[in-house]
Amino acid sequence: MSSLPLGYSIDGEYEKAVEKGFEDFPRAPVDKPFSYGTAGFRMRADLLDYVMLTVGVLASLRSRKLMSNTIGIMITASHNPAEDNGVKLVDPSGDMLEETWEHWATAFANAWEPAKLKAAYINCIEECKIDQRKEAHVIIARDTRPSGDRLVKALIAGLEATGTKYTDYGYATTPQLHYLVRAINTQRQAQPYGEPSEEGYYKKLGSAFTTVMQYANPNGALTVDCANGIGAPKLKELIKYLPEDKLQINIVNDRIEQADLLNEKCGADFVKTQQRGPQDFVQTAKPGERWCSFDGDADRIIYYFNDDEKVFRLLDGDRIATLAASFIGDLVRKAGLEDEVKLAVVQTAYANGASTRYIEQTLKLKVECTATGVKHLHHVAARYDIGVYFEANGHGTVLFHPRALKAIRKHEPQSPAQLEALDTLKALTDLINQTVGDALSDMLLVEAVLAHKEWTVKEWNLTYKDLPNKLAKVNVADRSSYRTAHGSAERQLEHPTGLQAKIDDIVKKYQDGRCFVRASGTEDAVRVYGEAAEIFDVEDMVTRVIESISIQQMVLVGNTSFRDQRQQEEHEMGLGLERGAQEPPVGNG
């Protein structure tokens, strides 16, 4: 073993290679700094080559810091158009990158010259006490965007510069990569997460779905809009592992060979934001037929249908959360585990208030509200025995705490009914991808629940009526001046001083009124969400809140022309394109 100080490679080999990597993949000449957030890095694809290099470098350090466990890297821009791309890291358990490491990703990506990248690399080693003599292991995958093949070369350059052992899994959905990371890192544990291969992923879901459906039969076919993305070929592969008599699936928007069609007027984000189905749905869907849409990397899912009056009805993430929670809660009770296993639903402030009341008053389950963003939802859900979380945009999953899994495994059923419930509950722990929201897995979950309940989408839609709601955007001079109070789950403003009191005075005039303001995560703007008993009340309430914000802006800044010019320049440079990642569109209003 070398006697070099902790952290340094022999003769500074890695440090020199990292510095040279900058010369091979120079940073794009744009002034605005890059920022790593919930969605990782996301921007126009032609700006990403250098960023990919730095992500490869960072992944090597993260693996070495975590005892040589495997780190995942996913190249995708999710629901963004084909000309964009992005990249994010996956930690050993299949979770998103630990938040304390996001600033290192940002620092590496904003090194403006070779020496500064080398310095940032050494700083990370020293502050995090990383031993470069340890092995580093990374796996990578990408969606179907044409730029992915080019960007993976820059990524591999960063991995090779730091002596990292890597495996390229080629094309995969984002949830499949998360699955692979956890499966690889748990192979030596008593309960491995699954076989560490794409086939292992299909086998796990297929076997679990077969078990879950042994006591149920489906009601009609499901049509799946795959957004012309990676979900299409992967769903076709998954179907081979599903029981033929338990689920009929028709696939539309599967043209992955035409890159410009990715997410184009189709996919989960389009359906949610436009409140309408893709063209195939508009042209062919009959009343009551069950449809769903994935997004470009298949980590979101939205259901929808036309009612008997041919009115479009959306079944979004709130609806999926309530459906899953009601079914799993019933199984826990029927299995005789209600004293040992507690279930909760985790929501953000964007969840429709009607869904919250339904969960608390009808399902009699606990609801916890947390800050916007999957990482917040996931971490809070992980604290419960069973934590159900879905954002309104269709991204979510169900987490089973180890103590719940132990209780389910060890429980001795006292009747045939308890045995049936227990078998179904055990299978659900395998059917649900617990690492991240997964459109394929969540689709099978929804189909299983509807089959067990013997519900059509019409009956699912009747469980509660969404409150009319509206989401608006207001441009501001400085979004950082809008800060929410700690512990309020972003529902109460702390600054600017006095604005929250004005909002409260406005809201109290409306039946079932609720309104909050939070800063955008991607631009100098604030989001205003409001809901009330009547749609005209929502419009009036949100308009009055926007007026209060605008009046305060005029007092604070007066002239905003410079801001508008700057936003236009940034748009032209292709920055700030993390569309919908921080502020999920909400509601049926």
Coordinates of C-alpha atoms in Angstrom, one line a residue:
M1 CA 0.0 0.0 0.0
S2 CA 1.3 3.5 -0.9
S3 CA 2.5 5.7 2.0
L4 CA 1.0 8.8 0.3
P5 CA -1.2 11.1 2.3
L6 CA -4.9 10.1 2.5
G7 CA -6.7 11.0 -0.7
Y8 CA -4.0 11.5 -3.2
S9 CA -3.3 9.1 -6.1
I10 CA 0.2 8.0 -7.1
D11 CA 2.2 10.9 -8.7
G12 CA -1.1 12.9 -8.7
E13 CA -2.2 10.7 -11.7
Y14 CA -5.9 11.4 -11.3
E15 CA -5.5 15.0 -10.5
K16 CA -3.5 15.5 -13.7
A17 CA -6.0 13.5 -15.7
V18 CA -8.9 15.6 -14.4
E19 CA -7.1 18.8 -15.4
K20 CA -6.5 17.5 -18.9
G21 CA -10.1 16.5 -19.2
F22 CA -11.0 20.1 -19.1
E23 CA -8.9 20.7 -22.2
D24 CA -10.6 17.9 -24.1
F25 CA -14.1 18.9 -23.1
P26 CA -14.0 22.7 -22.3
R27 CA -16.9 24.4 -20.6
A28 CA -19.5 26.0 -22.8
P29 CA -18.9 29.8 -23.1
V30 CA -22.0 31.0 -21.2
D31 CA -21.9 33.4 -18.2
K32 CA -24.7 32.0 -16.1
P33 CA -23.5 29.3 -13.6
F34 CA -24.9 25.8 -13.9
S35 CA -26.7 24.4 -10.9
Y36 CA -27.4 20.8 -9.7
G37 CA -30.9 20.5 -8.3
T38 CA -33.6 17.8 -7.8
A39 CA -33.5 17.0 -11.5
G40 CA -29.7 17.0 -11.6
F41 CA -28.3 19.2 -14.4
R42 CA -30.7 19.9 -17.3
M43 CA -30.3 22.3 -20.2
R44 CA -29.8 22.4 -23.9
A45 CA -27.8 19.4 -25.0
D46 CA -25.0 21.3 -26.7
L47 CA -24.0 22.8 -23.4
L48 CA -23.5 19.6 -21.5
D49 CA -20.3 18.0 -22.7
Y50 CA -18.1 19.5 -20.0
V51 CA -20.7 19.0 -17.4
M52 CA -20.8 15.3 -18.2
L53 CA -17.0 15.1 -17.7
T54 CA -17.3 16.6 -14.2
V55 CA -20.2 14.3 -13.3
G56 CA -18.1 11.3 -14.1
V57 CA -15.3 12.7 -12.0
L58 CA -17.7 13.4 -9.1
A59 CA -19.2 9.9 -9.3
S60 CA -15.8 8.4 -8.8
L61 CA -15.3 10.4 -5.6
R62 CA -18.8 9.5 -4.4
S63 CA -18.1 5.8 -4.9
R64 CA -14.7 5.9 -3.1
K65 CA -16.3 7.9 -0.2
L66 CA -19.0 5.3 0.2
M67 CA -16.7 2.2 0.5
S68 CA -16.6 1.5 -3.3
N69 CA -20.3 1.0 -3.5
T70 CA -21.7 1.4 -7.0
I71 CA -23.0 4.9 -8.1
G72 CA -25.5 5.4 -10.9
I73 CA -25.5 8.0 -13.6
M74 CA -28.6 8.6 -15.7
I75 CA -28.5 10.8 -18.9
T76 CA -32.0 12.1 -19.5
A77 CA -34.1 15.3 -19.6
S78 CA -37.3 13.5 -18.7
H79 CA -40.3 15.4 -20.1
N80 CA -38.3 18.1 -21.8
P81 CA -38.1 18.3 -25.7
A82 CA -35.6 16.3 -27.6
E83 CA -33.1 19.1 -28.0
D84 CA -32.5 19.2 -24.3
N85 CA -30.7 16.7 -22.1
G86 CA -29.5 16.3 -18.6
V87 CA -27.7 14.1 -16.1
K88 CA -28.2 13.0 -12.5
L89 CA -26.4 10.8 -10.0
V90 CA -28.0 7.9 -8.0
D91 CA -26.7 6.9 -4.6
P92 CA -26.0 3.2 -3.6
S93 CA -29.5 2.6 -2.2
G94 CA -31.1 3.8 -5.4
D95 CA -32.0 7.2 -3.9
M96 CA -31.1 10.5 -5.5
L97 CA -27.7 12.0 -4.7
E98 CA -27.4 13.1 -1.1
E99 CA -28.2 16.8 -0.9
T100 CA -25.0 17.7 0.9
W101 CA -23.1 16.6 -2.3
E102 CA -25.1 18.8 -4.7
H103 CA -22.8 21.7 -4.1
W104 CA -19.8 19.7 -5.2
A105 CA -21.6 18.9 -8.5
T106 CA -22.3 22.6 -8.9
A107 CA -18.7 23.6 -8.0
F108 CA -17.2 21.1 -10.5
A109 CA -19.5 22.2 -13.3
N110 CA -18.6 25.9 -12.7
A111 CA -14.9 25.6 -12.8
W112 CA -13.9 28.0 -15.6
E113 CA -10.4 26.7 -16.3
P114 CA -8.4 23.5 -15.9
A115 CA -6.6 24.6 -12.7
K116 CA -9.9 25.5 -11.0
L117 CA -11.4 22.1 -11.8
K118 CA -8.3 20.4 -10.4
A119 CA -8.5 22.6 -7.3
A120 CA -12.2 21.8 -6.8
Y121 CA -11.4 18.1 -7.2
I122 CA -8.7 18.3 -4.5
N123 CA -10.9 20.3 -2.2
C124 CA -13.6 17.6 -2.3
I125 CA -11.0 14.9 -1.6
E126 CA -9.7 16.8 1.5
E127 CA -13.0 18.0 2.9
C128 CA -14.7 14.7 2.5
K129 CA -11.7 12.7 3.5
I130 CA -11.7 10.5 0.4
D131 CA -9.0 7.8 -0.2
Q132 CA -8.4 7.5 -3.9
R133 CA -6.7 4.2 -3.4
K134 CA -10.1 2.6 -3.0
E135 CA -11.8 1.3 -6.1
A136 CA -14.6 3.3 -7.7
H137 CA -17.6 1.6 -9.4
V138 CA -20.2 3.3 -11.6
I139 CA -23.0 2.2 -13.9
I140 CA -24.5 4.5 -16.6
A141 CA -27.6 4.5 -18.8
R142 CA -29.5 7.0 -21.0
D143 CA -32.8 7.6 -22.7
T144 CA -33.4 7.8 -26.4
R145 CA -32.3 11.3 -27.1
P146 CA -29.8 11.5 -30.0
S147 CA -27.4 13.6 -27.9
G148 CA -27.0 10.8 -25.4
D149 CA -24.5 8.8 -27.5
R150 CA -22.2 11.9 -27.7
L151 CA -22.6 12.9 -24.1
V152 CA -21.8 9.4 -22.8
K153 CA -18.3 9.8 -24.3
A154 CA -17.6 12.9 -22.2
L155 CA -18.9 11.1 -19.2
I156 CA -16.7 8.1 -19.8
A157 CA -13.7 10.4 -20.2
G158 CA -14.3 11.6 -16.6
L159 CA -14.6 8.1 -15.3
E160 CA -11.5 6.9 -17.0
A161 CA -9.5 9.9 -15.9
T162 CA -10.2 8.9 -12.3
G163 CA -9.6 5.1 -12.8
T164 CA -13.2 4.2 -12.3
K165 CA -14.6 0.8 -13.2
Y166 CA -17.8 1.3 -15.0
T167 CA -20.6 -0.6 -16.9
D168 CA -22.7 1.1 -19.6
Y169 CA -26.2 -0.4 -19.6
G170 CA -27.1 1.5 -22.8
Y171 CA -30.7 2.5 -23.1
A172 CA -32.9 2.3 -20.0
T173 CA -35.6 4.1 -18.1
T174 CA -34.6 6.2 -15.2
P175 CA -36.3 3.9 -12.7
Q176 CA -34.5 0.9 -14.2
L177 CA -31.2 2.5 -13.5
H178 CA -32.3 3.2 -9.9
Y179 CA -33.3 -0.4 -9.6
L180 CA -30.0 -1.7 -10.9
V181 CA -28.0 0.5 -8.5
R182 CA -29.8 -0.9 -5.4
A183 CA -29.8 -4.5 -6.8
I184 CA -26.0 -4.4 -7.4
N185 CA -25.3 -2.9 -3.9
T186 CA -27.5 -5.4 -2.0
Q187 CA -26.3 -8.7 -3.6
R188 CA -24.4 -9.6 -0.4
Q189 CA -27.2 -8.8 1.9
A190 CA -29.6 -11.3 3.4
Q191 CA -32.5 -9.8 1.4
P192 CA -31.1 -8.6 -2.0
Y193 CA -33.3 -6.1 -3.8
G194 CA -33.4 -8.2 -7.0
E195 CA -31.3 -9.7 -9.8
P196 CA -28.8 -7.0 -10.9
S197 CA -29.8 -7.0 -14.6
E198 CA -32.5 -5.5 -16.8
E199 CA -34.0 -9.0 -17.1
G200 CA -34.0 -9.3 -13.3
Y201 CA -36.1 -6.1 -13.2
Y202 CA -38.7 -7.6 -15.6
K203 CA -38.8 -10.9 -13.8
K204 CA -39.3 -9.3 -10.4
L205 CA -42.2 -7.1 -11.6
G206 CA -43.8 -10.0 -13.7
S207 CA -43.6 -12.5 -10.9
A208 CA -45.1 -10.0 -8.3
F209 CA -47.9 -9.0 -10.6
T210 CA -48.8 -12.6 -11.3
T211 CA -49.1 -13.2 -7.5
V212 CA -51.0 -10.0 -6.9
M213 CA -53.5 -10.8 -9.6
Q214 CA -54.2 -14.4 -8.6
Y215 CA -57.3 -13.3 -6.7
A216 CA -58.5 -10.7 -9.2
N217 CA -59.4 -10.2 -12.9
P218 CA -58.9 -7.1 -15.0
N219 CA -61.8 -5.0 -16.4
G220 CA -61.0 -4.1 -20.0
A221 CA -57.9 -3.1 -21.8
L222 CA -55.4 -0.3 -21.0
T223 CA -54.0 2.0 -23.7
V224 CA -50.5 3.4 -22.8
D225 CA -49.1 6.6 -24.4
C226 CA -45.3 6.1 -24.1
A227 CA -44.4 9.8 -25.1
N228 CA -42.3 8.4 -28.0
G229 CA -39.6 7.7 -25.4
I230 CA -37.7 5.0 -23.7
G231 CA -40.8 3.6 -22.0
A232 CA -42.1 2.2 -25.3
P233 CA -39.5 -0.5 -25.9
K234 CA -39.2 -1.3 -22.2
L235 CA -42.9 -1.7 -21.8
K236 CA -42.9 -4.1 -24.8
E237 CA -40.2 -6.1 -23.1
L238 CA -42.0 -6.1 -19.7
I239 CA -45.2 -7.4 -21.3
K240 CA -43.4 -10.7 -22.2
Y241 CA -43.1 -11.4 -18.4
L242 CA -46.8 -10.6 -17.6
P243 CA -49.6 -13.2 -17.5
E244 CA -51.4 -13.0 -20.8
D245 CA -54.9 -13.4 -19.3
K246 CA -54.5 -10.7 -16.6
L247 CA -53.8 -7.5 -18.5
Q248 CA -54.3 -6.4 -22.1
I249 CA -52.1 -3.4 -23.1
N250 CA -52.3 -1.3 -26.3
I251 CA -49.3 0.9 -26.9
V252 CA -49.4 4.3 -28.7
N253 CA -46.7 6.9 -29.3
D254 CA -43.8 4.5 -29.5
R255 CA -41.9 6.1 -32.4
I256 CA -38.5 6.4 -30.7
E257 CA -36.7 6.4 -34.1
Q258 CA -38.1 10.0 -34.7
A259 CA -36.3 12.0 -32.1
D260 CA -38.3 15.2 -32.6
L261 CA -41.5 13.4 -31.5
L262 CA -40.2 12.8 -28.0
N263 CA -42.8 14.4 -25.6
E264 CA -44.3 16.2 -28.5
K265 CA -48.0 16.8 -27.8
C266 CA -48.0 13.5 -25.8
G267 CA -46.7 12.1 -22.5
A268 CA -47.6 12.7 -18.9
D269 CA -46.5 16.3 -18.7
F270 CA -48.4 17.3 -21.8
V271 CA -51.6 15.6 -20.6
K272 CA -51.3 17.1 -17.1
T273 CA -50.5 20.7 -18.2
Q274 CA -52.9 20.8 -21.2
Q275 CA -55.7 18.9 -19.5
R276 CA -56.2 16.8 -22.6
G277 CA -55.1 13.5 -24.0
P278 CA -52.7 13.0 -26.9
Q279 CA -54.0 13.0 -30.5
D280 CA -54.6 9.2 -30.5
F281 CA -56.9 9.6 -27.5
V282 CA -58.7 12.5 -29.0
Q283 CA -59.4 10.6 -32.2
T284 CA -60.2 7.1 -30.9
A285 CA -61.0 7.0 -27.2
K286 CA -64.5 5.8 -26.3
P287 CA -66.2 6.9 -23.1
G288 CA -64.9 4.9 -20.1
E289 CA -61.8 3.5 -21.8
R290 CA -58.8 3.5 -19.6
W291 CA -55.7 5.4 -20.8
C292 CA -52.4 6.4 -19.2
S293 CA -49.3 8.4 -20.2
F294 CA -45.6 8.0 -19.3
D295 CA -43.1 10.8 -19.6
G296 CA -39.9 10.7 -21.7
D297 CA -37.9 8.6 -19.2
A298 CA -40.8 6.7 -17.7
D299 CA -40.7 7.9 -14.1
R300 CA -44.1 9.6 -14.2
I301 CA -47.6 8.3 -15.0
I302 CA -51.0 9.9 -15.4
Y303 CA -54.3 8.2 -16.0
Y304 CA -57.3 9.7 -17.7
F305 CA -60.6 8.9 -19.6
N306 CA -63.6 10.5 -21.3
D307 CA -66.8 10.2 -19.3
D308 CA -70.2 9.5 -20.8
E309 CA -70.6 13.1 -21.8
K310 CA -67.2 13.0 -23.5
V311 CA -65.7 15.3 -20.9
F312 CA -62.0 14.7 -20.3
R313 CA -61.3 13.4 -16.8
L314 CA -57.8 13.4 -15.3
L315 CA -56.6 10.9 -12.7
D316 CA -53.3 12.5 -11.5
G317 CA -50.8 11.7 -8.9
D318 CA -53.1 12.7 -6.1
R319 CA -55.6 10.2 -7.3
I320 CA -53.0 7.4 -7.7
A321 CA -51.8 8.1 -4.1
T322 CA -55.3 7.8 -2.7
L323 CA -56.0 4.7 -4.7
A324 CA -52.8 3.0 -3.5
A325 CA -53.2 4.1 0.1
S326 CA -56.8 2.9 0.3
F327 CA -55.9 -0.6 -1.0
I328 CA -52.7 -1.0 1.0
G329 CA -54.5 0.2 4.1
D330 CA -57.3 -2.4 3.6
L331 CA -54.7 -5.1 3.1
V332 CA -52.9 -4.2 6.3
R333 CA -56.2 -4.4 8.2
K334 CA -57.4 -7.6 6.5
A335 CA -54.0 -9.3 7.2
G336 CA -54.3 -8.5 10.9
L337 CA -51.3 -6.1 10.9
E338 CA -53.0 -2.8 11.8
D339 CA -51.4 -2.7 15.3
E340 CA -47.9 -3.4 14.0
V341 CA -47.8 -1.5 10.7
K342 CA -48.9 2.2 10.3
L343 CA -49.4 3.9 6.9
A344 CA -49.2 7.5 6.0
V345 CA -49.6 9.6 2.8
V346 CA -47.1 12.4 2.2
Q347 CA -48.1 15.3 0.0
T348 CA -46.9 18.8 -0.9
A349 CA -48.8 22.0 -0.7
Y350 CA -49.8 21.5 -4.4
A351 CA -51.9 18.5 -3.6
N352 CA -55.6 19.2 -4.0
G353 CA -57.3 19.9 -0.7
A354 CA -60.1 17.5 -1.6
S355 CA -57.6 14.6 -1.8
T356 CA -56.2 15.5 1.6
R357 CA -59.7 15.6 3.2
Y358 CA -60.5 12.2 1.5
I359 CA -57.4 10.6 3.0
E360 CA -58.0 12.0 6.5
Q361 CA -61.8 11.8 6.8
T362 CA -62.7 8.8 4.6
L363 CA -59.7 6.6 4.6
K364 CA -58.8 7.6 8.2
L365 CA -55.1 7.8 7.4
K366 CA -52.4 10.2 8.4
V367 CA -51.3 12.9 6.0
E368 CA -48.0 14.8 6.3
C369 CA -47.3 17.8 4.1
T370 CA -43.7 18.6 3.1
A371 CA -41.7 20.9 0.9
T372 CA -42.1 20.6 -2.9
G373 CA -39.7 18.2 -4.6
V374 CA -39.4 14.4 -4.8
K375 CA -36.3 14.3 -2.5
H376 CA -38.4 15.9 0.3
L377 CA -41.4 13.6 -0.2
H378 CA -39.2 10.5 -0.4
H379 CA -37.3 11.2 2.8
V380 CA -40.4 11.9 4.8
A381 CA -42.2 8.8 3.5
A382 CA -39.2 6.7 4.4
R383 CA -39.8 7.5 8.1
Y384 CA -43.1 5.7 8.2
D385 CA -43.8 1.9 8.3
I386 CA -45.5 2.4 4.9
G387 CA -45.2 5.8 3.2
V388 CA -47.2 6.6 0.1
Y389 CA -46.2 9.7 -1.9
F390 CA -47.1 11.0 -5.3
E391 CA -46.7 14.5 -6.7
A392 CA -49.7 15.7 -8.7
N393 CA -47.6 15.4 -11.9
G394 CA -47.6 11.6 -11.5
H395 CA -44.2 11.0 -10.0
G396 CA -44.3 8.8 -6.8
T397 CA -44.0 5.5 -5.2
V398 CA -44.7 3.5 -2.0
L399 CA -41.9 2.9 0.6
F400 CA -41.9 -0.1 3.0
H401 CA -39.7 0.5 6.0
P402 CA -37.5 -2.6 7.0
R403 CA -39.6 -2.9 10.2
A404 CA -42.8 -3.2 8.1
L405 CA -41.1 -5.8 5.8
K406 CA -40.1 -7.8 8.8
A407 CA -43.6 -7.7 10.3
I408 CA -45.1 -8.8 7.0
R409 CA -42.7 -11.6 6.5
K410 CA -43.1 -13.0 10.0
H411 CA -46.8 -12.6 10.4
E412 CA -48.8 -15.8 10.8
P413 CA -52.3 -15.6 9.2
Q414 CA -55.2 -16.8 11.3
S415 CA -57.7 -17.3 8.5
P416 CA -57.9 -17.9 4.7
A417 CA -58.9 -14.2 4.3
Q418 CA -55.8 -13.1 6.2
L419 CA -53.6 -15.4 4.1
E420 CA -54.9 -13.9 0.9
A421 CA -54.4 -10.4 2.1
L422 CA -50.9 -11.2 3.4
D423 CA -49.9 -12.9 0.1
T424 CA -51.1 -9.8 -1.8
L425 CA -49.3 -7.4 0.5
K426 CA -46.0 -9.4 0.2
A427 CA -46.2 -9.3 -3.6
L428 CA -46.9 -5.6 -3.5
T429 CA -43.5 -5.0 -1.8
D430 CA -41.9 -6.5 -4.9
L431 CA -44.3 -5.0 -7.5
I432 CA -43.6 -1.5 -6.3
N433 CA -40.2 0.0 -7.2
Q434 CA -39.2 1.5 -3.9
T435 CA -36.2 3.4 -5.2
V436 CA -38.0 6.0 -7.2
G437 CA -41.2 6.8 -9.0
D438 CA -41.5 4.2 -11.9
A439 CA -44.2 4.5 -14.5
L440 CA -44.0 0.8 -15.4
S441 CA -44.3 -0.4 -11.8
D442 CA -46.9 2.2 -10.9
M443 CA -49.0 1.2 -13.9
L444 CA -49.1 -2.4 -12.7
L445 CA -49.9 -1.2 -9.2
V446 CA -52.9 0.8 -10.4
E447 CA -54.1 -2.0 -12.6
A448 CA -53.9 -4.5 -9.8
V449 CA -55.8 -2.2 -7.4
L450 CA -58.6 -1.5 -9.9
A451 CA -58.9 -5.2 -10.6
H452 CA -59.1 -6.1 -6.9
K453 CA -61.7 -3.3 -6.2
E454 CA -63.6 -4.3 -9.4
W455 CA -63.6 -0.6 -10.2
T456 CA -63.7 1.2 -13.6
V457 CA -62.0 4.5 -14.0
K458 CA -65.4 6.1 -13.6
E459 CA -65.7 4.7 -10.1
W460 CA -62.2 5.7 -9.2
N461 CA -62.9 9.2 -10.3
L462 CA -66.0 9.4 -8.0
T463 CA -64.0 8.8 -4.8
Y464 CA -63.8 12.6 -4.3
K465 CA -64.3 15.8 -6.3
D466 CA -61.3 18.0 -6.8
L467 CA -61.6 21.6 -5.6
P468 CA -61.3 24.1 -8.5
N469 CA -57.8 25.4 -8.5
K470 CA -55.3 27.6 -10.4
L471 CA -51.6 27.8 -10.7
A472 CA -50.2 31.2 -11.9
K473 CA -46.7 32.6 -12.4
V474 CA -45.6 36.2 -11.5
N475 CA -42.3 37.5 -12.7
V476 CA -40.3 39.3 -10.0
A477 CA -37.0 41.1 -9.8
D478 CA -35.4 38.8 -7.3
R479 CA -37.0 35.4 -6.5
S480 CA -34.6 35.0 -3.5
S481 CA -36.5 37.8 -1.6
Y482 CA -39.5 35.4 -1.4
R483 CA -38.8 33.0 1.4
T484 CA -41.1 30.6 3.1
A485 CA -41.3 30.0 6.8
H486 CA -39.4 27.1 8.2
G487 CA -41.7 24.2 9.1
S488 CA -44.6 25.5 7.0
A489 CA -44.1 23.1 4.1
E490 CA -43.8 26.2 1.9
R491 CA -47.3 27.3 2.6
Q492 CA -46.5 30.5 4.5
L493 CA -44.2 33.4 3.4
E494 CA -41.7 34.7 5.9
H495 CA -40.4 37.4 3.6
P496 CA -41.3 39.9 2.1
T497 CA -42.5 41.2 5.5
G498 CA -46.3 41.7 5.6
L499 CA -47.2 39.9 2.3
Q500 CA -48.4 36.8 4.1
A501 CA -50.8 38.8 6.2
K502 CA -52.3 40.4 3.1
I503 CA -52.7 36.9 1.5
D504 CA -54.4 35.7 4.6
D505 CA -56.9 38.6 4.5
I506 CA -57.7 37.8 0.9
V507 CA -58.1 34.0 1.4
K508 CA -60.4 34.1 4.4
K509 CA -63.2 35.7 2.2
Y510 CA -63.6 32.5 0.1
Q511 CA -65.3 29.2 1.0
D512 CA -62.6 26.4 1.3
G513 CA -60.1 29.0 0.2
R514 CA -56.4 28.2 0.2
C515 CA -53.6 30.1 -1.5
F516 CA -49.8 30.1 -1.1
V517 CA -46.8 31.7 -2.9
R518 CA -43.4 30.2 -3.3
A519 CA -40.3 31.1 -5.4
S520 CA -39.6 29.3 -8.6
G521 CA -36.7 27.0 -8.6
T522 CA -35.6 27.9 -12.1
E523 CA -36.4 31.6 -12.9
D524 CA -37.0 35.0 -11.3
A525 CA -40.7 34.3 -10.7
V526 CA -43.0 33.2 -8.0
R527 CA -45.8 30.5 -8.3
V528 CA -49.2 31.4 -6.9
Y529 CA -51.4 28.4 -6.2
G530 CA -55.0 28.8 -5.1
E531 CA -58.1 26.7 -4.6
A532 CA -61.7 27.3 -3.4
A533 CA -65.2 25.9 -3.5
E534 CA -66.1 27.6 -6.8
I535 CA -64.0 28.3 -9.9
F536 CA -65.0 32.0 -10.0
D537 CA -63.8 32.4 -6.4
V538 CA -60.4 30.8 -7.4
E539 CA -60.0 33.2 -10.3
D540 CA -60.9 36.2 -8.1
M541 CA -58.7 35.1 -5.2
V542 CA -55.6 34.4 -7.3
T543 CA -56.0 37.7 -9.2
R544 CA -56.1 39.6 -5.9
V545 CA -53.0 37.8 -4.5
I546 CA -51.2 38.6 -7.8
E547 CA -52.1 42.2 -7.5
S548 CA -50.7 42.3 -3.9
I549 CA -47.4 40.8 -5.2
S550 CA -47.3 43.3 -8.1
I551 CA -47.9 46.3 -5.9
Q552 CA -45.1 45.2 -3.6
Q553 CA -42.8 44.7 -6.6
M554 CA -43.4 48.3 -7.8
V555 CA -42.5 49.6 -4.3
L556 CA -39.3 47.4 -4.2
V557 CA -37.9 47.8 -7.7
G558 CA -39.9 50.2 -9.8
N559 CA -38.3 49.4 -13.2
T560 CA -38.0 45.8 -14.3
S561 CA -36.9 46.2 -17.9
F562 CA -33.3 45.1 -17.0
R563 CA -34.7 41.9 -15.5
D564 CA -36.8 41.1 -18.6
Q565 CA -33.8 41.7 -20.9
R566 CA -31.7 39.3 -18.8
Q567 CA -34.4 36.6 -18.8
Q568 CA -34.6 36.8 -22.6
E569 CA -30.8 36.5 -22.9
E570 CA -30.7 33.4 -20.7
H571 CA -33.5 31.8 -22.7
E572 CA -31.6 32.3 -25.9
M573 CA -28.5 30.7 -24.3
G574 CA -30.6 27.6 -23.5
L575 CA -30.4 27.9 -19.7
G576 CA -33.1 27.6 -17.1
L577 CA -34.8 24.7 -19.0
E578 CA -35.6 22.5 -16.1
R579 CA -39.2 22.5 -17.2
G580 CA -41.7 21.5 -14.5
A581 CA -39.0 19.8 -12.3
Q582 CA -39.5 22.1 -9.4
E583 CA -43.1 23.4 -9.8
P584 CA -45.3 20.5 -10.8
P585 CA -48.5 21.6 -12.5
V586 CA -51.5 20.9 -10.4
G587 CA -55.2 20.2 -10.3
N588 CA -58.1 19.7 -12.6
G589 CA -59.4 23.2 -12.4

